[in-house]
Coordinates of N, CA and C in Angstrom, one line a residue:
X1 N 104.3 217.7 70.7 CA 103.1 217.0 70.9 C 103.2 215.9 72.0
X2 N 104.3 215.3 72.1 CA 104.6 214.4 73.2 C 104.6 215.1 74.5
X3 N 105.1 216.3 74.5 CA 105.2 217.1 75.7 C 103.8 217.4 76.2
X4 N 102.8 217.7 75.3 CA 101.4 218.0 75.7 C 100.8 216.8 76.4
X5 N 101.0 215.6 75.9 CA 100.4 214.5 76.6 C 101.0 214.2 77.9
X6 N 102.3 214.4 78.0 CA 103.0 214.1 79.2 C 102.6 215.1 80.3
X7 N 102.4 216.4 79.9 CA 101.9 217.4 80.8 C 100.5 217.1 81.3
X8 N 99.6 216.6 80.3 CA 98.2 216.3 80.7 C 98.2 215.1 81.7
X9 N 99.1 214.1 81.5 CA 99.2 213.0 82.4 C 99.7 213.4 83.7
X10 N 100.7 214.3 83.7 CA 101.2 214.8 85.0 C 100.2 215.6 85.8
X11 N 99.4 216.4 85.0 CA 98.3 217.2 85.7 C 97.2 216.3 86.3
X12 N 96.9 215.2 85.5 CA 95.9 214.3 86.0 C 96.3 213.5 87.3
X13 N 97.6 213.2 87.3 CA 98.2 212.5 88.4 C 98.2 213.4 89.6
X14 N 98.6 214.7 89.4 CA 98.6 215.7 90.5 C 97.2 215.9 91.1
X15 N 96.2 215.9 90.2 CA 94.8 216.0 90.8 C 94.4 214.8 91.6
X16 N 94.8 213.6 91.1 CA 94.5 212.4 91.9 C 95.2 212.4 93.2
X17 N 96.5 212.8 93.2 CA 97.2 212.9 94.5 C 96.6 213.9 95.4
X18 N 96.2 215.0 94.9 CA 95.5 216.1 95.7 C 94.2 215.6 96.3
X19 N 93.4 214.9 95.5 CA 92.2 214.3 96.1 C 92.4 213.3 97.2
X20 N 93.5 212.5 97.0 CA 93.8 211.4 97.9 C 94.3 212.1 99.3
X21 N 95.0 213.2 99.1 CA 95.5 213.9 100.3 C 94.3 214.5 101.1
X22 N 93.3 215.1 100.3 CA 92.2 215.7 101.0 C 91.3 214.6 101.7
X23 N 91.2 213.4 101.0 CA 90.5 212.3 101.6 C 91.2 211.8 102.9
X24 N 92.5 211.8 102.8 CA 93.2 211.3 104.0 C 93.1 212.3 105.1
X25 N 93.1 213.6 104.8 CA 92.9 214.6 105.8 C 91.6 214.5 106.5
X26 N 90.5 214.1 105.8 CA 89.2 214.0 106.3 C 89.0 212.6 107.0
X27 N 90.0 211.7 106.8 CA 89.8 210.3 107.3 C 89.0 209.4 106.5
X28 N 88.9 209.7 105.2 CA 88.1 208.9 104.3 C 88.9 208.3 103.2
X29 N 90.1 207.8 103.6 CA 91.0 207.3 102.6 C 90.6 205.9 102.2
X30 N 89.4 205.7 101.6 CA 89.0 204.5 101.1 C 88.6 203.5 102.1
X31 N 88.5 203.9 103.4 CA 88.1 202.9 104.4 C 86.9 203.4 105.1
X32 N 86.1 202.4 105.5 CA 84.9 202.8 106.3 C 85.2 203.1 107.7
X33 N 84.5 204.0 108.3 CA 84.8 204.4 109.7 C 84.3 203.3 110.6
X34 N 85.1 203.0 111.6 CA 84.7 201.9 112.6 C 83.5 202.4 113.5
X35 N 83.3 203.6 113.6 CA 82.2 204.1 114.5 C 80.9 204.4 113.7
X36 N 80.9 204.1 112.4 CA 79.7 204.3 111.6 C 78.6 203.4 112.0
X37 N 77.4 204.0 112.1 CA 76.2 203.2 112.4 C 75.7 202.4 111.2
X38 N 75.2 201.2 111.5 CA 74.8 200.4 110.4 C 73.5 201.0 109.7
X39 N 73.5 200.8 108.4 CA 72.3 201.4 107.7 C 71.2 200.4 107.8
X40 N 70.0 201.0 107.9 CA 68.8 200.1 107.8 C 68.4 199.6 109.2
X41 N 67.3 198.8 109.2 CA 66.8 198.3 110.5 C 67.7 197.1 111.0
X42 N 67.6 196.8 112.3 CA 68.4 195.7 112.8 C 67.9 194.4 112.2
X43 N 68.9 193.5 112.0 CA 68.5 192.2 111.4 C 67.5 191.4 112.3
X44 N 66.6 190.7 111.7 CA 65.7 189.8 112.5 C 66.2 188.4 112.4
X45 N 66.2 187.8 113.6 CA 66.7 186.4 113.7 C 65.5 185.5 113.7
X46 N 65.7 184.4 113.0 CA 64.6 183.4 113.0 C 64.8 182.4 114.1
X47 N 63.7 181.9 114.6 CA 63.8 180.9 115.7 C 64.2 179.6 115.1
X48 N 64.9 178.8 115.9 CA 65.3 177.4 115.4 C 64.1 176.5 115.4
X49 N 63.2 176.6 116.4 CA 62.0 175.8 116.5 C 60.8 176.7 116.7
X50 N 59.6 176.2 116.3 CA 58.4 177.0 116.5 C 58.0 177.0 118.0
X51 N 57.2 178.0 118.4 CA 56.8 178.0 119.8 C 56.0 176.8 120.1
X52 N 56.1 176.3 121.4 CA 55.4 175.1 121.8 C 53.9 175.1 121.6
X53 N 53.3 176.2 121.9 CA 51.8 176.2 121.8 C 51.4 176.1 120.3
X54 N 52.1 176.8 119.4 CA 51.8 176.7 118.0 C 52.0 175.3 117.5
X55 N 53.1 174.6 117.9 CA 53.4 173.3 117.5 C 52.3 172.3 118.0
X56 N 51.8 172.5 119.2 CA 50.8 171.6 119.7 C 49.5 171.9 118.9
X57 N 49.2 173.1 118.7 CA 47.9 173.5 117.9 C 48.0 172.9 116.5
X58 N 49.1 173.0 115.9 CA 49.2 172.5 114.5 C 49.1 171.0 114.4
X59 N 49.8 170.3 115.4 CA 49.8 168.8 115.4 C 48.6 168.1 115.9
X60 N 48.0 168.7 116.9 CA 46.8 167.9 117.5 C 45.5 168.6 117.4
X61 N 45.4 169.9 117.7 CA 44.1 170.6 117.7 C 43.6 170.7 116.3
X62 N 44.4 171.1 115.4 CA 43.9 171.2 114.0 C 43.3 169.9 113.4
X63 N 44.0 168.8 113.7 CA 43.6 167.5 113.2 C 42.2 167.2 113.8
X64 N 42.1 167.4 115.1 CA 40.9 167.1 115.9 C 39.7 168.0 115.3
X65 N 40.0 169.3 115.1 CA 38.9 170.2 114.6 C 38.5 169.8 113.2
X66 N 39.4 169.3 112.4 CA 39.0 168.8 111.0 C 38.1 167.7 111.1
X67 N 38.3 166.7 112.0 CA 37.4 165.6 112.1 C 36.1 166.0 112.7
X68 N 36.2 166.8 113.8 CA 34.9 167.2 114.5 C 34.0 168.0 113.7
X69 N 34.5 169.0 113.0 CA 33.7 169.9 112.2 C 33.5 169.6 110.7
X70 N 34.2 168.5 110.3 CA 34.1 168.1 108.9 C 34.7 169.0 107.9
X71 N 35.8 169.7 108.3 CA 36.5 170.5 107.3 C 37.2 169.6 106.3
X72 N 37.2 170.1 105.0 CA 37.8 169.3 104.0 C 39.3 169.6 103.8
X73 N 39.7 170.9 104.1 CA 41.1 171.3 103.9 C 41.6 171.9 105.2
X74 N 42.9 171.9 105.4 CA 43.5 172.5 106.5 C 43.3 174.1 106.6
X75 N 43.0 174.7 105.4 CA 42.8 176.1 105.3 C 41.5 176.5 105.9
X76 N 40.5 175.6 106.1 CA 39.2 176.0 106.7 C 39.3 176.0 108.2
X77 N 40.3 175.4 108.8 CA 40.5 175.4 110.3 C 40.9 176.8 110.7
X78 N 40.3 177.4 111.8 CA 40.7 178.7 112.3 C 42.2 178.6 112.7
X79 N 42.8 179.7 112.6 CA 44.2 179.8 113.0 C 44.4 180.8 114.1
X80 N 45.4 180.6 114.9 CA 45.7 181.5 116.0 C 46.4 182.7 115.5
X81 N 45.9 183.9 115.9 CA 46.5 185.1 115.5 C 47.2 185.8 116.7
X82 N 46.6 185.7 117.9 CA 47.2 186.3 119.0 C 46.9 185.6 120.3
X83 N 47.8 185.5 121.2 CA 47.6 184.9 122.5 C 47.8 185.9 123.6
X84 N 46.7 186.0 124.4 CA 46.8 186.9 125.5 C 46.8 186.1 126.8
X85 N 47.7 186.4 127.7 CA 47.7 185.8 129.0 C 47.3 186.8 130.1
X86 N 46.2 186.5 130.8 CA 45.7 187.4 131.8 C 46.0 186.7 133.2
X87 N 46.3 187.6 134.1 CA 46.6 187.1 135.5 C 45.9 188.0 136.5
X88 N 45.1 187.5 137.3 CA 44.4 188.3 138.3 C 45.4 188.6 139.5
X89 N 45.4 189.9 139.9 CA 46.3 190.3 141.0 C 45.5 190.9 142.2
X90 N 44.2 190.7 142.2 CA 43.4 191.3 143.3 C 43.8 191.0 144.7
X91 N 44.0 189.7 145.0 CA 44.4 189.3 146.3 C 45.8 189.7 146.6
X92 N 46.7 189.6 145.7 CA 48.1 190.0 145.9 C 48.3 191.5 146.1
X93 N 47.4 192.2 145.5 CA 47.4 193.7 145.8 C 47.0 194.1 147.2
X94 N 46.1 193.3 147.8 CA 45.7 193.6 149.1 C 46.7 193.1 150.2
X95 N 47.3 192.0 150.0 CA 48.3 191.5 151.0 C 49.7 191.5 150.3
X96 N 50.6 192.3 150.8 CA 51.9 192.5 150.2 C 52.8 191.2 150.3
X97 N 52.5 190.2 151.1 CA 53.3 189.0 151.2 C 52.7 188.0 150.3

């Protein structure tokens, strides 16, 4: 009976050793590959300070609008969703200098 358990243990160890050898042959010996691509999207980085225009709008323009239009809460003041900067190039297109 003791021989049966010893044989079972030896067989289990042999299987473990065989799996480890196969993994080592494939280069998967419990280590991540250095060339593996990161999973998921790239991390987003937060700004340390808000943009200058947003800061100016929040500090001065919103307070002025609340007084001027009689808004009772800050949530009634319109917020900036998008800023577009347009620049005319008509004259620059005609004269290359």
